[in-house]
Coordinates of C-alpha atoms in Angstrom, one line a residue:
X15 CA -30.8 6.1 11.8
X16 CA -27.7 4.2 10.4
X17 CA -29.5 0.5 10.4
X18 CA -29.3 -0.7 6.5
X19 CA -26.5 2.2 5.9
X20 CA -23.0 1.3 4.8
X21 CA -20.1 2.3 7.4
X22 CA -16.6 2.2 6.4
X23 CA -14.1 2.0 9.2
X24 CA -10.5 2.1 8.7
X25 CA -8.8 0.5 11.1
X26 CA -5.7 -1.1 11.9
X27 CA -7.3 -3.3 14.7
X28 CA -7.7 -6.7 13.9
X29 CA -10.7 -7.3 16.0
X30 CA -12.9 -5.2 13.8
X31 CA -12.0 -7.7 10.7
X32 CA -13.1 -10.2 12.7
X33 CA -16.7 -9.1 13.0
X34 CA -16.7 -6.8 9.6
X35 CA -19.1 -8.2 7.2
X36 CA -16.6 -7.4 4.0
X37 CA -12.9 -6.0 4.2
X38 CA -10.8 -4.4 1.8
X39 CA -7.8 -4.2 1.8
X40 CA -5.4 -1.5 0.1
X41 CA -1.3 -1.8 -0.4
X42 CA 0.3 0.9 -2.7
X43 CA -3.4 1.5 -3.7
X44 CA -4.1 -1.2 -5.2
X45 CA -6.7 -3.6 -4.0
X46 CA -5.4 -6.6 -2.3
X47 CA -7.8 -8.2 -1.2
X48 CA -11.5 -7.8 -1.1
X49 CA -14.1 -10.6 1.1
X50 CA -14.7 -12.3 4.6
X51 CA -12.7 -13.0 7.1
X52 CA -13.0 -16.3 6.7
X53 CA -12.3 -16.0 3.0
X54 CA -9.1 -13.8 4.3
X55 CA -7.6 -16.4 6.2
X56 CA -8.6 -19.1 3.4
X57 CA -6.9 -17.3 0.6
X58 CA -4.4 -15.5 2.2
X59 CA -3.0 -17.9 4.8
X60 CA -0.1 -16.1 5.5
X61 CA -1.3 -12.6 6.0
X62 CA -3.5 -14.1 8.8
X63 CA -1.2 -16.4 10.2
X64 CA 1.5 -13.6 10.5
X65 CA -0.6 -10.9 12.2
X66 CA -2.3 -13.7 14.3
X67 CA 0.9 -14.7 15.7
X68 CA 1.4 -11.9 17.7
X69 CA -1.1 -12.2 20.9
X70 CA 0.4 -8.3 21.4
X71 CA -0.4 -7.1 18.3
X72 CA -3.6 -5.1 19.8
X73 CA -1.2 -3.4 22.3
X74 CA 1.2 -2.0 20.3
X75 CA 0.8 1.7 19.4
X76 CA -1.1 2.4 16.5
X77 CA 2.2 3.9 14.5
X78 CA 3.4 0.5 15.3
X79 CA 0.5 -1.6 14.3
X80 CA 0.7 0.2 11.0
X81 CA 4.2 -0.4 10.5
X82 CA 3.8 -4.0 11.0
X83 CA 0.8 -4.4 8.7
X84 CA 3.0 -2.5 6.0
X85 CA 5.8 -4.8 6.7
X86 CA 3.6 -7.7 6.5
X87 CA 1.9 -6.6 3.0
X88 CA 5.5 -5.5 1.8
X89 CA 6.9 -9.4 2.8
X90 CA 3.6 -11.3 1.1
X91 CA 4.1 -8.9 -1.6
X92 CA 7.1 -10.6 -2.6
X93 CA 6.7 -13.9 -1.4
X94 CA 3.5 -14.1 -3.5
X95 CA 1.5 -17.4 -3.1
X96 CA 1.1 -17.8 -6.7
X97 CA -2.0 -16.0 -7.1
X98 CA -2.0 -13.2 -9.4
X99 CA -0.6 -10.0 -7.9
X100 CA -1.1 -6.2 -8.5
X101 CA 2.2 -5.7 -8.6
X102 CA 2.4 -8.2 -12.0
X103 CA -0.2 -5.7 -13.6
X104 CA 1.7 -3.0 -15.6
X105 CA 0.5 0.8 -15.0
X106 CA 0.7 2.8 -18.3
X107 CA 3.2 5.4 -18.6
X108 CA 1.4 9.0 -18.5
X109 CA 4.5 10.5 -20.4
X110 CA 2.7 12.5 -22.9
X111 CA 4.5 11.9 -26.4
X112 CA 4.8 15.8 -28.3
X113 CA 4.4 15.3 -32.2
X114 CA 6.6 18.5 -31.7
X115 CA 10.5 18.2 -31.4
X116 CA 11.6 20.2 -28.3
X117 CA 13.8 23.5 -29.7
X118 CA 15.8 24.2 -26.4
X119 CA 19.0 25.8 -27.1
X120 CA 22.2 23.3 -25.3
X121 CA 23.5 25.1 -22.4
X122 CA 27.0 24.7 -21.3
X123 CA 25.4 22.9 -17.9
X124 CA 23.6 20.6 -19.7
X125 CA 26.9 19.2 -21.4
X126 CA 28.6 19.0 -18.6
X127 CA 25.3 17.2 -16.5
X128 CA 24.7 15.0 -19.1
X129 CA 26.5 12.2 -18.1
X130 CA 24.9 12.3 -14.1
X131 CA 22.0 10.5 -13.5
X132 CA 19.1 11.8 -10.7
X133 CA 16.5 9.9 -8.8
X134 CA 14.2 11.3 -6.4
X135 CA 11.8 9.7 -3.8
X136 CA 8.4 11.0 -2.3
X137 CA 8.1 10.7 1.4
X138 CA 5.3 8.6 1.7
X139 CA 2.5 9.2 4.6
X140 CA -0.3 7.7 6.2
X141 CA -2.8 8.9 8.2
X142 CA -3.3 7.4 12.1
X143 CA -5.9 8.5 14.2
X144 CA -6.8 11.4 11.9
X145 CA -3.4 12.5 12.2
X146 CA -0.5 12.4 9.4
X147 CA 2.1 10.6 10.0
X148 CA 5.2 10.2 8.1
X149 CA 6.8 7.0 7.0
X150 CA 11.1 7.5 6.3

């Protein structure tokens, strides 16, 4: 029933990229890398080299697996071999520019908050064994 059907498996093991005919992989949703293994470990030598370090890897808990993949993609992220990254690729802005000039009335809070600045972070999450798990 499934012979000539595409399966997608995501996985955290490396054992199944060893045998997968194509892998994708995704970092901050963006593609990072799309191909073989063997093209993998050709391209990205130190993604491989770093997971394939650790004879343990397979042992750890999955939580843990996926912390050190994201650790790993974080680090080559950065240390970028010189190939073109996804990070260098600009995302647009989706601030939608009004031709109309807001008519809000000045409050006396928004005097006195004008001069404080606010930033505010998502909790990110991933999903592990069909579970949700979430990443602080």
């Amino acid at each position: 029933l499934i012979v000539n059907k595409t399966r997608i498996l995501v996985t955290s093991k490396l054992e199944h990229l060893k045998i997968a005919d194509k892998i994708l992989i995704l970092h901050g949703g963006c593609c990072y890398f799309y191909g073989t293994f063997s093209e993998l470990q050709g391209q990205r030598p130190n993604f491989s080299s770093e997971l394939m370090g650790w004879d343990a890897f397979e042992h750890y808990s999955p939580e843990r697996r996926n912390s050190i993949l994201i650790e790993t993609l974080r680090r080559l992220s950065v240390d970028n071999d010189g190939m073109t990254s996804q990070n260098d690729i600009k995302k647009a802005s989706f601030k939608q520019t009004s031709d109309f000039p807001e008519k809000r009335k000045n409050s006396v809070m928004n005097a006195l908050n004008s001069s404080r600045k606010f930033s505010l972070m998502r909790k990110t999450s991933l999903q592990v064994n069909g579970k949700e798990e979430g990443l602080g």
